[in-house]
Structures are given as structure tokens and as C-alpha cells.
Coordinates of C-alpha atoms in Angstrom, one line a residue:
X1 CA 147.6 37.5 -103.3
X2 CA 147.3 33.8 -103.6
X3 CA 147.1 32.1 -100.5
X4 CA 147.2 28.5 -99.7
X5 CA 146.2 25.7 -97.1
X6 CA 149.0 24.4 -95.6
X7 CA 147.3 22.3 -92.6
X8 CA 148.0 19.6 -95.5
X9 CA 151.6 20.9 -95.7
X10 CA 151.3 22.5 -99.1
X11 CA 153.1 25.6 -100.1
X12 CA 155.8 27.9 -98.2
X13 CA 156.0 29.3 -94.8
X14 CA 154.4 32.6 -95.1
X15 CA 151.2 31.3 -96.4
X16 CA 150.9 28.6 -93.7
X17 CA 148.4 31.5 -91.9
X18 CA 145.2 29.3 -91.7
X19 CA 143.1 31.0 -94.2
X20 CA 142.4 27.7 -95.7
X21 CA 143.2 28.4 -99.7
X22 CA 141.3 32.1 -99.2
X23 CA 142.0 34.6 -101.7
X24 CA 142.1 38.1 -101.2
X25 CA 140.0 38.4 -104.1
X26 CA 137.6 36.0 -102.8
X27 CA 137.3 38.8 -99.9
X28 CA 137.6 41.6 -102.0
X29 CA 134.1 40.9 -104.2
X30 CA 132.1 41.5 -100.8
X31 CA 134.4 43.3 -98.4
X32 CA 135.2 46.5 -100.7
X33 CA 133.0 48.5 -100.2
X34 CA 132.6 47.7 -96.3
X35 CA 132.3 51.0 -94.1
X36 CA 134.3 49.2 -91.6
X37 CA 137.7 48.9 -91.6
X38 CA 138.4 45.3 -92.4
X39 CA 141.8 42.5 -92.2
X40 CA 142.5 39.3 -91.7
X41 CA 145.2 38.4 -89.0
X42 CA 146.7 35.5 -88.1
X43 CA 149.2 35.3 -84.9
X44 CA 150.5 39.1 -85.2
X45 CA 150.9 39.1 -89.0
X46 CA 148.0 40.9 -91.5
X47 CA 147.2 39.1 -94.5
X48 CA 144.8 41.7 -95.9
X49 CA 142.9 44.6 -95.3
X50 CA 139.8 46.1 -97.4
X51 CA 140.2 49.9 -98.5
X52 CA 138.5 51.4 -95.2
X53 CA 140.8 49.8 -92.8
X54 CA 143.8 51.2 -94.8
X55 CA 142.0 54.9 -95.5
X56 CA 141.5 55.0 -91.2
X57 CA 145.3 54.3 -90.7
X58 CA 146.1 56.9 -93.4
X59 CA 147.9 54.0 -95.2
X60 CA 148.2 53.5 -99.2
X61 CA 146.5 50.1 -99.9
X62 CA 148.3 47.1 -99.7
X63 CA 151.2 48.3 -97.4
X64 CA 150.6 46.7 -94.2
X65 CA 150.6 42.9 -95.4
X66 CA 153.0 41.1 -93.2
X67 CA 153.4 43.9 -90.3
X68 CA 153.7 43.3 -87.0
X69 CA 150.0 44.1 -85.4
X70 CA 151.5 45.5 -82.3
X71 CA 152.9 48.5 -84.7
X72 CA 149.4 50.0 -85.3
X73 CA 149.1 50.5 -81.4
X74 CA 150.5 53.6 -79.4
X75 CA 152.8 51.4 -77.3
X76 CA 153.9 47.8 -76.7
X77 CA 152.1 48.4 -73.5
X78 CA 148.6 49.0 -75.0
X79 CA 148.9 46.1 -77.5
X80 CA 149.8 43.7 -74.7
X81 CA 146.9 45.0 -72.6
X82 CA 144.4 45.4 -75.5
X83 CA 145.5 43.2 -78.5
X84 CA 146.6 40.5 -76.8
X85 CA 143.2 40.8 -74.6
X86 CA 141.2 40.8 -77.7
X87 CA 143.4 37.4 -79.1
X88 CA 142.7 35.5 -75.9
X89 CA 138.5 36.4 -76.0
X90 CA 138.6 35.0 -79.7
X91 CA 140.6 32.0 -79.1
X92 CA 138.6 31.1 -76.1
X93 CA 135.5 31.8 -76.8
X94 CA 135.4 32.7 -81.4
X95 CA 134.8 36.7 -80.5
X96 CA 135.6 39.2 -78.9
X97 CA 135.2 43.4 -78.8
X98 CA 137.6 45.9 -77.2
X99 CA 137.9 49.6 -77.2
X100 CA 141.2 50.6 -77.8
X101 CA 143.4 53.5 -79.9
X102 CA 145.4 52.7 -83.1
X103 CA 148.0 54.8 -84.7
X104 CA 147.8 56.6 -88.2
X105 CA 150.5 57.2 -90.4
X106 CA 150.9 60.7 -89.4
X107 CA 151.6 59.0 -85.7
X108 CA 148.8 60.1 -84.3
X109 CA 146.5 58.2 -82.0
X110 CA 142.3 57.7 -82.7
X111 CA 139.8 56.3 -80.9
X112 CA 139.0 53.0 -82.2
X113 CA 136.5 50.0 -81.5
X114 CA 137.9 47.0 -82.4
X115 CA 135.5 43.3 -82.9
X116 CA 136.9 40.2 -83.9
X117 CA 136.2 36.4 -84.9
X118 CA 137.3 33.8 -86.2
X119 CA 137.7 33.2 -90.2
X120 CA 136.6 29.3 -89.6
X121 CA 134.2 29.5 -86.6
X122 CA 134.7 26.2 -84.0
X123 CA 138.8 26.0 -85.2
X124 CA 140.8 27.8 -82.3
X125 CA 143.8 27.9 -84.8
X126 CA 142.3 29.9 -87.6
X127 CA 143.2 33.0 -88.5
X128 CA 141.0 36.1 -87.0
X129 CA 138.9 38.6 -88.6
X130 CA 139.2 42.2 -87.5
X131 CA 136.4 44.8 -87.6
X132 CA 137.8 48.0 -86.9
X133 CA 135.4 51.5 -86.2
X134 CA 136.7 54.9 -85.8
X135 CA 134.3 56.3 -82.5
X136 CA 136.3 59.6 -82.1
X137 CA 132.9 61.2 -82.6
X138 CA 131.2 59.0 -80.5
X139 CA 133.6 59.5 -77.9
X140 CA 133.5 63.4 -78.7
X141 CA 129.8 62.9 -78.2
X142 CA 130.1 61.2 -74.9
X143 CA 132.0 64.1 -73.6
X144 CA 129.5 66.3 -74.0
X145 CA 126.9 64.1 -72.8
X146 CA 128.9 64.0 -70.0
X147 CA 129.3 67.9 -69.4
X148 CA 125.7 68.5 -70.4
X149 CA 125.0 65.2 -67.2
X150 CA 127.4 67.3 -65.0
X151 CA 125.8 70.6 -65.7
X152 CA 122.2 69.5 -65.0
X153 CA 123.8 68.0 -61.7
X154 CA 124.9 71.1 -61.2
X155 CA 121.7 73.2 -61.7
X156 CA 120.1 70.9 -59.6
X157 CA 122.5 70.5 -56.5
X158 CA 123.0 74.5 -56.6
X159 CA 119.0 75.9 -56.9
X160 CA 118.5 73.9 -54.2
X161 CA 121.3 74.5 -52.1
X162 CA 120.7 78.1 -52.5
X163 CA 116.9 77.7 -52.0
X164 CA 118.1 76.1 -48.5
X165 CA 120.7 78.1 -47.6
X166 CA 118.8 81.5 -47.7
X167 CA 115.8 79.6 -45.6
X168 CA 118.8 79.2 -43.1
X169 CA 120.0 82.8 -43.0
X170 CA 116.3 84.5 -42.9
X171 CA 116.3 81.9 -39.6
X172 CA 119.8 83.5 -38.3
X173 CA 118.6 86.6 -38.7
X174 CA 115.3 86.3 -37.4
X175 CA 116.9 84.9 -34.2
X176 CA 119.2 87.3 -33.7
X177 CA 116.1 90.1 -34.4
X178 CA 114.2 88.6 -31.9
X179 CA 117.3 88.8 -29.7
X180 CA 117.5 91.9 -29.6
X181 CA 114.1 92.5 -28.8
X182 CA 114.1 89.8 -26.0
X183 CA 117.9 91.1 -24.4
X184 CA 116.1 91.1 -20.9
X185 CA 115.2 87.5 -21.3
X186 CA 117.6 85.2 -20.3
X187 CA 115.6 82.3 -21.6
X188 CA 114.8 83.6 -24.4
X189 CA 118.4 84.2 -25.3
X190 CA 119.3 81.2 -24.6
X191 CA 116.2 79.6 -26.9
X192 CA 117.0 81.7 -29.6
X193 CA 121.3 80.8 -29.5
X194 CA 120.0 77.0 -29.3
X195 CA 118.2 77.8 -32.8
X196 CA 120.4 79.7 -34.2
X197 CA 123.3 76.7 -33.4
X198 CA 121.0 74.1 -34.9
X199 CA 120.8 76.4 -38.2
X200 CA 124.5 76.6 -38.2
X201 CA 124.6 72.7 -37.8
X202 CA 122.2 72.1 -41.3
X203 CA 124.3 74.8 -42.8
X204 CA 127.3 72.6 -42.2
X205 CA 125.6 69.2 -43.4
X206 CA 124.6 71.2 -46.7
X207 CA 128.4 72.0 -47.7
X208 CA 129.7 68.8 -46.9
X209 CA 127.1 67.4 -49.0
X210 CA 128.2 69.7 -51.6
X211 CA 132.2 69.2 -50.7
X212 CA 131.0 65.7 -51.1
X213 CA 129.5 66.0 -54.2
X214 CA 132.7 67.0 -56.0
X215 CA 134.4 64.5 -54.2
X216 CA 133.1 62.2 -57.0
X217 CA 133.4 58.7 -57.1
X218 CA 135.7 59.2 -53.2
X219 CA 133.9 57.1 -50.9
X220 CA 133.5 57.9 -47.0
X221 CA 131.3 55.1 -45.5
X222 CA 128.8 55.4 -42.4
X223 CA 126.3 54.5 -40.9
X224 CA 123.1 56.4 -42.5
X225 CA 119.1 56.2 -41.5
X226 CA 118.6 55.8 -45.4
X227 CA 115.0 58.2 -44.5
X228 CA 117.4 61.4 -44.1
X229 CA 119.4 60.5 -47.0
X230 CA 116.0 60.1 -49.4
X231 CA 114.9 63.8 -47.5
X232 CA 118.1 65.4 -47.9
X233 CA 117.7 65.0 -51.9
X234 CA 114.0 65.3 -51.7
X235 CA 114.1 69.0 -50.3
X236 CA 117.0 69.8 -52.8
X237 CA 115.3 68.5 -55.9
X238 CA 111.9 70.3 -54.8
X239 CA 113.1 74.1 -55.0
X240 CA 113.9 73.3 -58.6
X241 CA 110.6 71.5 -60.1
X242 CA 107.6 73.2 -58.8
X243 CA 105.6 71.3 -61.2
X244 CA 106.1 68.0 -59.7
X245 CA 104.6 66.6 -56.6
X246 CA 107.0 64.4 -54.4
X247 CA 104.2 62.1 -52.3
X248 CA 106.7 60.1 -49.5
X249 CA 105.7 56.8 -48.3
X250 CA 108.4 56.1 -45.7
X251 CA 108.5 52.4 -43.6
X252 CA 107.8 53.3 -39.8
X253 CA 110.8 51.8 -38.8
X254 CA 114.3 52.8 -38.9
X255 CA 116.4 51.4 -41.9
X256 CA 119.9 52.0 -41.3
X257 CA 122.6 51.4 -44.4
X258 CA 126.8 51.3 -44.2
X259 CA 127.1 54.3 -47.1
X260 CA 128.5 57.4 -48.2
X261 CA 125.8 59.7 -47.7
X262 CA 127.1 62.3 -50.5
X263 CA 127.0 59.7 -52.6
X264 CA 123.7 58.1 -51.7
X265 CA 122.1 61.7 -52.6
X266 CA 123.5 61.4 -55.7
X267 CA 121.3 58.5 -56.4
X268 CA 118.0 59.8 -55.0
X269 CA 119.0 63.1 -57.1
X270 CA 119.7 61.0 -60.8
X271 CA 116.3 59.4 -60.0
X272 CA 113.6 62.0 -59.5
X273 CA 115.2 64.5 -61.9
X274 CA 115.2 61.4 -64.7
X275 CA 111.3 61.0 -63.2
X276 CA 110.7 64.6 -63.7
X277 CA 112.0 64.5 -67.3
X278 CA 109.9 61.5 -68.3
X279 CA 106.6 63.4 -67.6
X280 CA 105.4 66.1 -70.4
X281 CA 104.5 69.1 -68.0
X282 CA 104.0 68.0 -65.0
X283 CA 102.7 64.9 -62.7
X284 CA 103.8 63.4 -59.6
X285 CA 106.7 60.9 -58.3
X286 CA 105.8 58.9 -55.7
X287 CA 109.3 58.0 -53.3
X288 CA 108.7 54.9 -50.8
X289 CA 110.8 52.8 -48.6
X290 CA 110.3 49.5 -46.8
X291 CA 112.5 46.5 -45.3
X292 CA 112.8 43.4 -47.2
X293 CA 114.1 40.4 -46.7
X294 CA 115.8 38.2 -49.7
X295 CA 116.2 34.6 -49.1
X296 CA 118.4 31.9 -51.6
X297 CA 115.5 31.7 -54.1
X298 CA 114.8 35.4 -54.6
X299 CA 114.3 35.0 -58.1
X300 CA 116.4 37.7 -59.0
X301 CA 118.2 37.1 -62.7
X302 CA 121.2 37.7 -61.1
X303 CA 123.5 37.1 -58.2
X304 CA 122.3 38.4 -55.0
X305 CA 123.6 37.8 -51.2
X306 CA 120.9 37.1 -49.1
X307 CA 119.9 39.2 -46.2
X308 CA 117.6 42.3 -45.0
X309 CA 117.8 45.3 -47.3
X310 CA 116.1 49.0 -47.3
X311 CA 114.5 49.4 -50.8
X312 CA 113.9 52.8 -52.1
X313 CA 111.4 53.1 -54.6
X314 CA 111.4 56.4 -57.4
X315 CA 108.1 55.6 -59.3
X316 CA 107.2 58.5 -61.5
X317 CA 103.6 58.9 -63.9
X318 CA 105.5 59.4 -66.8
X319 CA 106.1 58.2 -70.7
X320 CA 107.7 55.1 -69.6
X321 CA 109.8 53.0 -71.7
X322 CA 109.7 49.9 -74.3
X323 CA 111.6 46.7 -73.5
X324 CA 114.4 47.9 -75.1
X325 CA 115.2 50.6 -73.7
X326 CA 114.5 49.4 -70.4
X327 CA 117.0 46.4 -70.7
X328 CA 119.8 49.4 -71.9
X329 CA 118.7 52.7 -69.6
X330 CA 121.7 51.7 -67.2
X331 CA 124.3 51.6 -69.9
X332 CA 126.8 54.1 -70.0
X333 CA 126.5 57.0 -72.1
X334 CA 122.7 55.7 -72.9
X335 CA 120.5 58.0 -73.4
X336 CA 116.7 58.8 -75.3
X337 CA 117.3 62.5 -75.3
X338 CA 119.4 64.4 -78.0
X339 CA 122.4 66.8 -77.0
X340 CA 120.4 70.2 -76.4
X341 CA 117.0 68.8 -75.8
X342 CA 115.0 71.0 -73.8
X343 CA 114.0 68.9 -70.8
X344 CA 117.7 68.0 -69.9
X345 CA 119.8 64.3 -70.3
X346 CA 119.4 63.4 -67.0
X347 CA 122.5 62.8 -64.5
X348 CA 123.4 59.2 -65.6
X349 CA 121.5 56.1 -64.8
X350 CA 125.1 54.3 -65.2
X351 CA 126.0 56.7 -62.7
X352 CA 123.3 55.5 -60.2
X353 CA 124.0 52.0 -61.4
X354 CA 127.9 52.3 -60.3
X355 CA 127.1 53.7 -56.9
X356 CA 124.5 51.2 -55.8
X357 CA 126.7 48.6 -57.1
X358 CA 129.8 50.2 -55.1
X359 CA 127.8 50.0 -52.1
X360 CA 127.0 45.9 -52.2
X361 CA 123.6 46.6 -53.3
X362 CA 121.5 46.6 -57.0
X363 CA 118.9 48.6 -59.2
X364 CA 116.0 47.6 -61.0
X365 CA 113.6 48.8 -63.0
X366 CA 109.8 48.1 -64.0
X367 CA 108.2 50.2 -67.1
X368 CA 105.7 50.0 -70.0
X369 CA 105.3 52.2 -72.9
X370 CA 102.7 55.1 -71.5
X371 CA 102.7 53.8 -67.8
X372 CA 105.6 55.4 -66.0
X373 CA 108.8 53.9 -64.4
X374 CA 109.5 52.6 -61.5
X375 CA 113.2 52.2 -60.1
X376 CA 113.8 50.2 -57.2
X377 CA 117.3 50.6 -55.2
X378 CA 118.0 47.9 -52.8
X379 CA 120.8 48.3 -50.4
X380 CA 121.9 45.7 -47.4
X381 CA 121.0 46.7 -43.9
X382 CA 123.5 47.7 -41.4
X383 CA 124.1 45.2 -38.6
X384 CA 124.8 48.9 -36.3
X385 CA 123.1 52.2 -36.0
X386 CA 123.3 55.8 -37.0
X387 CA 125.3 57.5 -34.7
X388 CA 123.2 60.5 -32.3
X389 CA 124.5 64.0 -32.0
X390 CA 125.6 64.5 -28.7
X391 CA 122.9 66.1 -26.0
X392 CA 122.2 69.4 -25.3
X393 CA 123.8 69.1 -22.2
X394 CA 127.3 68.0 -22.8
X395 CA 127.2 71.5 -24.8
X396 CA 127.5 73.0 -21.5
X397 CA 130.9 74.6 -20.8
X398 CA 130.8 72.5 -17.1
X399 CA 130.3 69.4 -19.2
X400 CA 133.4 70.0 -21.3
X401 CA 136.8 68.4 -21.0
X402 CA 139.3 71.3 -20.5
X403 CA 142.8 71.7 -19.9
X404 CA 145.5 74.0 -19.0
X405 CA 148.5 73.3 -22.0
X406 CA 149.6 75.7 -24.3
X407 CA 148.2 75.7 -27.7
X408 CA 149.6 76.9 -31.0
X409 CA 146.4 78.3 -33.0
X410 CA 147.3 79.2 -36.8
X411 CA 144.6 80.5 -38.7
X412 CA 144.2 83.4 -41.7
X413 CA 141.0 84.5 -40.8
X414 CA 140.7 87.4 -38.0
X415 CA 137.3 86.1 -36.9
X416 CA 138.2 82.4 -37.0
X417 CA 141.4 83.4 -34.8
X418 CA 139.4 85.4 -32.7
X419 CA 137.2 82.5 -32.1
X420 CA 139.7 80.1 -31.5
X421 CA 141.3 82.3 -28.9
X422 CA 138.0 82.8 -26.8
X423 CA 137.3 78.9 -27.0
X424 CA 140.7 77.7 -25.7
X425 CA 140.6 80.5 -23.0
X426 CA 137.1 79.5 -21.6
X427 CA 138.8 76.0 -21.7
X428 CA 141.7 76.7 -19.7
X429 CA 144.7 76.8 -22.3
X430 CA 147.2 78.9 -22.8
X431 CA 147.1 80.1 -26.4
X432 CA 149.6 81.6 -28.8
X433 CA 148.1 82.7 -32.5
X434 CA 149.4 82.8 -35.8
X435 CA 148.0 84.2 -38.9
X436 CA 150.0 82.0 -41.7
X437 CA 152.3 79.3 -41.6
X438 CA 155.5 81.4 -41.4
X439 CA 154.3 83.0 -38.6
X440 CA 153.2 80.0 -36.9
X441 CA 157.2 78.4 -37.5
X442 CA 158.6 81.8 -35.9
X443 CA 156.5 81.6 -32.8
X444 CA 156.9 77.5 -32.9
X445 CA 160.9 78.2 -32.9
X446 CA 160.7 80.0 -30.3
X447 CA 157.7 78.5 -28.1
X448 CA 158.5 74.6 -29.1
X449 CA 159.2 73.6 -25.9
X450 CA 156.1 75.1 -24.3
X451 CA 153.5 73.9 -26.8
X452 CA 151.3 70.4 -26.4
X453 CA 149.4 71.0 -29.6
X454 CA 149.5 72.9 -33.1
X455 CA 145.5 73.4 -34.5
X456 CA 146.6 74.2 -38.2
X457 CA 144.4 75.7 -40.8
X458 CA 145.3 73.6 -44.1
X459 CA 144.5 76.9 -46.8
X460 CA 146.8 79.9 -46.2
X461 CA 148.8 82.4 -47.7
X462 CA 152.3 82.5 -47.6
X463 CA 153.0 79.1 -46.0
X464 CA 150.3 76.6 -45.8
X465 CA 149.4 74.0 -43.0
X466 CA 151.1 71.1 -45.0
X467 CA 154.8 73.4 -45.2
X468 CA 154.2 74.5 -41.9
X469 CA 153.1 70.8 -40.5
X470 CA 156.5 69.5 -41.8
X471 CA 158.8 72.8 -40.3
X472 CA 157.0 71.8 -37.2
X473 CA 158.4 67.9 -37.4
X474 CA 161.8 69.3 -38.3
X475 CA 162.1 71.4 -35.4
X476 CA 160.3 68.9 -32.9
X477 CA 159.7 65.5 -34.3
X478 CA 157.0 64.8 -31.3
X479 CA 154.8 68.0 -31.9
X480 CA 151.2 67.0 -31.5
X481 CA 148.7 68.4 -35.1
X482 CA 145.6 68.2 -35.4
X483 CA 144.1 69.8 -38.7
X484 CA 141.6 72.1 -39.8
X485 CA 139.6 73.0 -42.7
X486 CA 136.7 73.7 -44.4
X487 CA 137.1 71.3 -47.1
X488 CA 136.4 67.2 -46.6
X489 CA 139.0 64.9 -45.7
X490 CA 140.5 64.8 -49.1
X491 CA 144.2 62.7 -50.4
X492 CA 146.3 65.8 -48.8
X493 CA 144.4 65.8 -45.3
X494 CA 144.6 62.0 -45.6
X495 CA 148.4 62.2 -46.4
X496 CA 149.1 64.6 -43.3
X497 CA 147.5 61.7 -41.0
X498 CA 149.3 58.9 -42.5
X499 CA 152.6 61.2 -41.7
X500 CA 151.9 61.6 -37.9
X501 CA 149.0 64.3 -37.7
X502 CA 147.0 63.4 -34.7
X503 CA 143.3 64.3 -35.8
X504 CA 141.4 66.6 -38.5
X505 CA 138.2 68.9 -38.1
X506 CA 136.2 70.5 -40.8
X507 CA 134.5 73.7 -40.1
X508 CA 132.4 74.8 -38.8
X509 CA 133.0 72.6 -35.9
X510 CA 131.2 73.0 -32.2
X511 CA 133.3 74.3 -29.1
X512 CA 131.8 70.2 -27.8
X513 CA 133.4 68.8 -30.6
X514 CA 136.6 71.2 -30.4
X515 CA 137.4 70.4 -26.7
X516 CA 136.7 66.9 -26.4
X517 CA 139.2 66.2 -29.8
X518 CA 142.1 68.5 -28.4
X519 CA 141.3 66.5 -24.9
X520 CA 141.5 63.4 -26.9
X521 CA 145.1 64.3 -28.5
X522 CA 146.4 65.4 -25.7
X523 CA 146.0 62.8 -23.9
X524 CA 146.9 60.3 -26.7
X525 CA 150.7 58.3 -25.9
X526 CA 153.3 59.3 -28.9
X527 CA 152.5 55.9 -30.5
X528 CA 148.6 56.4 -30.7
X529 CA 146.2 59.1 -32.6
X530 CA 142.2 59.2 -31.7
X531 CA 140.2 57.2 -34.1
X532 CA 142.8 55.0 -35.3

């Protein structure tokens, strides 16, 4: 195909592409044999493409000249995101990469990484060169990176959940042996129900860390004492790696952070298992914590807002790393290990890279070759602090709000229904119970009138909390909700509120907690609900 410059105004329209009197034989002699699939392009039009590029489309040679690029994409949709992306990065600055999929001729979509430049580097108007890679096995191989990172996550989160959670029952039960040896000691009792409601309190923390574990990349900010957070994944990771010592250097003073705690584990977690993996057999990590302030001229090669952070550092005595793979161990999908390798893949440095940076803070990381790592997470400061659990004393059944209104309790679990029925009473309320959400609407229909509040349990056979939330507003559009359940406020709790329920607990919730938020609904005009 003889093509010819036409910036002079030689020639006919469909050569005037800009490839400047190139030949495709010119290109053939070098291009050929290329592994990469290979074309020229100029506007949406291909001039040329070397045998790989028309082998990947499942094309015969030669019988995409003059096709309309947006073609070889799955819909005009993707070419405009992706193609005309790519055209705009080359124009402006002579190349450009994107990711992308292209169709074959059998019209079915592959995974395709797609680089480009210009044929006459410096002149905005030439024609581009396309380099076009199949990565349907990379990608194949990312996904189970990905599952083998997930897995490990989830070794790691469940030994030592389970490690704590049995620690927690031997205390129940040693409590309640010891009550029964003490029943004609008052105090005792008393002591021992004090400890056993504190054990019930961790347990709690240690599913919704787990709930909020799942919950992913969700992100439910507070204020945290960034110390409890680094301890909460220190004592999980330790059940797990006997063979590593965890020394803890923590600043003396409290250093509070705006963050999703779940999420902040997470972190801690990806770093001392990635520690533990760097050393052969066995060594030590040594996790510390200080305040530090960064002024205008940190120094930092990148953008940073001045102001007080809590750094965490995660410095382990292991292999280390050379400059290059320091300046990529927070790309995605990087990783020095092979698929199957022994000691694990780690849980992601992207991953801990993403959630720092979600939380208006950064990561860095110091290493030689044979002298360890050490990873450094800075996060800003909080200008407030942690909230306290309420005192002993306001647990007292004199110190709780109470009331005398009629209360619809609608639960699927005997004990739980039980339970709810003995804390309303000692309250004051009139209660009527329901097992399901069918049950709840017949004694709703009958009882409307009469009832200040519904407490719905969201999971339940038959009819659920949501149908039976939405009967409820059909029958009586005023009808006070408030929500229960023992999973965390997900899109289907956080729905429910934005349609008019008035409040949400998770279980296991305190009979302080229970009466002050029924008080609090209750008491809340039609056009308000608590903590909004």
C-alpha cells in the first residue's frame, strides 16, 4: 500500500493520513515479526496493522484498513471513554497507555492493554501508533492473586478471632462458675456480672470488626485512639505467628485520628503479616507510634497538608528490598512471591496504600537489600476525642430513662424476645411481641393506635423487618421504627433511615444503650430522628 504526503497537497483524499510518504512495506521489514499487536491510525481510520495485531482480533490480514476504530470496541460507550481518552493523552502530551477490551471476530470481548505514540514525535497532527497486548492471563493471574490476598486475610482475621473469642468464653464461664460458688455473696455476684458484661462488650467489638471487615472498601468514620486500633490487630495477628515477636513502642500521649477503625485494622494487619513473610523463620517486628508535626517544607516528594499527624511505624528484621522493588511494593497486583509460594502473598500493600490514602493521610517506606523494612503510616490528628463508654453507674436501672408507652417488639429468636420483654418491663412499657414480620402486621393492625414504637429485627423468616417496616407505614404513616440487627449499618439499614426509620442498633446492645435510644425516639417531634 503506497501511501503519500499530502501536507504538500499531493495525492487523493484517503492517503492524506499524515504518515508522511510511509510505506507499509517500510513497516513491514521491522514490524513483522513484532509479538505485539501493531497499526497505524490516524483520526479513527487504520492504515495498517502487522500480523499479531490481526491474529488477536481473529482477523485475516489486511481486512481492517479503513475501519472505523470505534468497531473493534464492545460499545460506542467504551470507545468514547477509552479510545477517545487514549487520543487526547497522545495529542497532548505524544503518549499515552489505557487498559481497555477489544472485540474479536467471533464478537467476543478480551482484555487488552493498549499504548500509543505518535508516528512523527513533537507533530500533534500525525498519525498515531498503536501497541496492543492481550493481558487476559495477566488479568486471570491477578484474580488469583487476589483470592490467594483474600484467603490469607482470611486465615489471619479468623485464627485470631477464634483464638480471642474462646479466651472470652473460658472468662463467661469461669464467671458464672464462680457464681455459683459465691450465690451467698451479693458482691461477689455483682463483681462477677460486671465481668462477665465487659466480656460480652469485647465480644461485640470483635464481630463488628469482623462485620467490618467484609464491609470492604464501606467507610464508617470516628473518632479512634489510633493505640487501640494498632492493639486490636496486634493481638489478632499474634495467635497466628508464634514465631514472631511484636516489641510495642507506643507515644505516652493520646493520638486520636477521624477513621474507620475496621478499616484501620486492616492496615496494621497487611503490615505485620507482609513483616512476618519477609523474615526466613523467624525474627521480630518492632510497631511504634509518635506525634509529628509537618510544617510547609517537610521535604516530602510529594504533596502533603501540613499539620500534626500519629505515625505508626511496622519495622520488621527481615530480607528487605532493592530500590526497585521498593519504589513498586505499593503497586497494584505487585508482588515478589509466586502464586502458591509457601510463606503466603501478603494482603496487598495497594490495599494499605488505598486506605491510608482514603483517610487524608500517606505511606512510606525505608529498606535495603538484607536490612529489613520499615513502613511508616502517617495519618492527620483529630481536632476532637474518642468518645468514653458510659459509667458504671448510669448502668443502673435508677439511672435509666424509662417510660410507660406501648411497644411493638418483633423478633425470631425466643431468647432475644424473651429478653426484650424483661427489659421493656423493668422500664415501664407496655409490650406486645411478635415472632416474624407477619405477625408483627397482624398485631400492628389491630394494636396501631396503641403503639409509640415498633423495635424490628431486620433478618426473619416469613416477612422480614424491611416488608414489615413498609406494611407498618401503609397502615400508619406516623409509626415510630427503630431497627435491629446483628449485622453493621449496611445500604439496606441505611435505606430504611433515609425512608423515615427513627434509629438502628446492632446487637448485642446494653439495656443503657436500649433505654436511652427508645427514650430518645420517643421523644423525638415527627419531623426529627436522633442523631440526625
Amino acid at each position: 500500500m503506497g501511501v503519500q504526503d499530502y501536507s504538500t497537497g499531493q495525492g487523493s483524499p484517503r492517503d492524506n493520513d499524515g504518515l508522511g510518504g510511509l510505506s507499509s512495506g517500510d513497516l513491514t521489514a521491522s514490524l513483522l515479526e513484532a509479538p505485539v499487536g501493531i497499526c497505524v491510525v490516524k483520526g479513527r481510520i487504520i492504515e495498517w496493522g502487522n500480523p499479531a495485531f490481526y491474529r488477536m482480533l481473529g482477523r485475516p490480514q489486511g481486512s481492517l484498513e479503513s475501519t472505523d476504530i470505534a468497531e473493534l470496541y464492545p460499545t460506542p460507550k467504551e470507545f468514547f471513554r477509552v479510545g477517545r481518552g487514549l487520543e487526547t493523552q497522545v495529542r497532548q502530551f505524544g503518549t499515552g497507555m489505557v487498559d481497555t477490551r477489544l472485540l474479536r471476530s467471533d464478537g467476543t470481548a478480551f482484555d487488552c492493554r493498549v499504548r500509543a505514540a505518535l508516528l512523527y514525535p513533537g507533530n500533534a497532527d500525525s498519525a498515531m501508533v498503536l501497541y496492543a497486548s492481550d493481558i487476559t492471563e495477566i488479568k486471570s493471574r491477578r484474580t488469583q492473586q487476589q483470592q490467594a490476598q483474600k484467603m490469607e486475610a482470611i486465615s489471619v482475621l479468623a485464627g485470631g478471632i477464634s483464638h480471642d473469642f474462646n479466651n472470652l468464653l473460658m472468662g463467661v464461664q469461669g464467671h458464672l462458675s464462680l457464681m455459683r460458688i459465691n450465690v451467698d455473696s451479693p458482691e461477689k455476684i455483682a463483681s462477677h456480672i460486671q465481668q462477665i458484661g465487659k466480656l460480652v462488650e469485647t465480644a461485640a467489638d470483635l464481630t463488628s470488626r469482623l462485620l467490618g471487615f467484609a464491609r470492604g472498601g464501606k467507610y464508617q468514620i470516628s473518632v479512634l485512639d489510633i493505640h487501640q486500633v494498632v492493639s486490636v490487630a496486634v493481638n489478632i495477628f499474634k495467635p497466628a505467628h508464634r514465631d514472631v515477636t511484636i516489641l510495642e513502642d507506643f507515644e505516652s500521649e493520646l493520638l486520636a485520628v477521624d477513621g474507620d477503625s475496621s478499616q484501620l485494622e486492616k492496615v496494621m494487619l497487611n503490615l505485620l503479616v507482609n513483616g512476618s513473610q519477609a523474615m526466613v523463620d523467624s525474627g521480630t517486628i518492632h510497631v511504634t507510634t509518635r506525634r509529628l508535626y509537618i510544617d510547609e517544607d517537610h521535604g516530602y516528594p510529594f504533596e502533603v497538608t501540613p499539620g500534626p499527624y500519629a505515625e505508626i511505624s511496622v519495622r520488621d528484621e527481615g530480607i528487605g528490598m532493592d530500590e526497585e522493588t521498593r519504589k513498586r511494593v505499593f503497586d497494584p497486583f505487585f508482588s515478589t512471591k509466586e502464586i502458591g509460594n509457601q510463606k503466603g502473598r501478603g494482603l496487598g500493600l495497594s490495599t494499605v496504600y488505598g486506605i491510608v490514602k482514603n483517610h487524608g493521610g500517606f505511606i512510606t517506606v525505608n529498606s535495603k537489600k538484607g536490612h529489613g523494612a520499615d513502613f511508616r503510616v502517617c495519618l492527620p490528628c483529630s481536632l476532637h476525642s474518642p468518645e468514653k463508654a458510659p459509667d458504671s453507674e448510669e448502668n443502673t436501672l435508677e439511672k435509666m430513662p424509662k417510660g410507660s408507652e406501648t411497644i411493638l417488639f418483633v423478633d425470631d429468636e425466643e431468647e432475644i424476645l424473651n429478653l426484650g420483654r424483661d427489659f421493656l418491663k423493668k422500664l415501664g412499657y407496655q409490650t406486645l411481641l411478635a415472632r416474624n414480620g407477619k405477625e408483627a402486621i397482624e398485631i400492628f393492625q389491630r394494636h396501631s393506635h396503641e403503639i409509640s414504637l415498633a423495635v424490628l429485627d431486620l433478618i426473619m423468616p416469613e416477612m422480614d423487618g424491611k416488608e414489615a417496616f413498609c406494611e407498618m407505614r401503609k397502615i400508619r404513616p406516623d409509626i415510630k421504627v427503630l431497627v435491629s440487627t446483628g449485622f453493621n449499618v449496611d445500604e439496606d439499614v441505611e435505606a430504611l433511615l433515609d425512608q423515615g426509620c427513627h434509629g438502628f442498633l446492632q446487637k448485642p446492645f446494653s439495656m443503657h444503650k436500649f433505654s436511652q435510644t427508645i427514650r430518645e425516639i420517643l421523644d423525638c417531634t415527627d419531623t426529627c430522628r436522633p442523631g440526625k
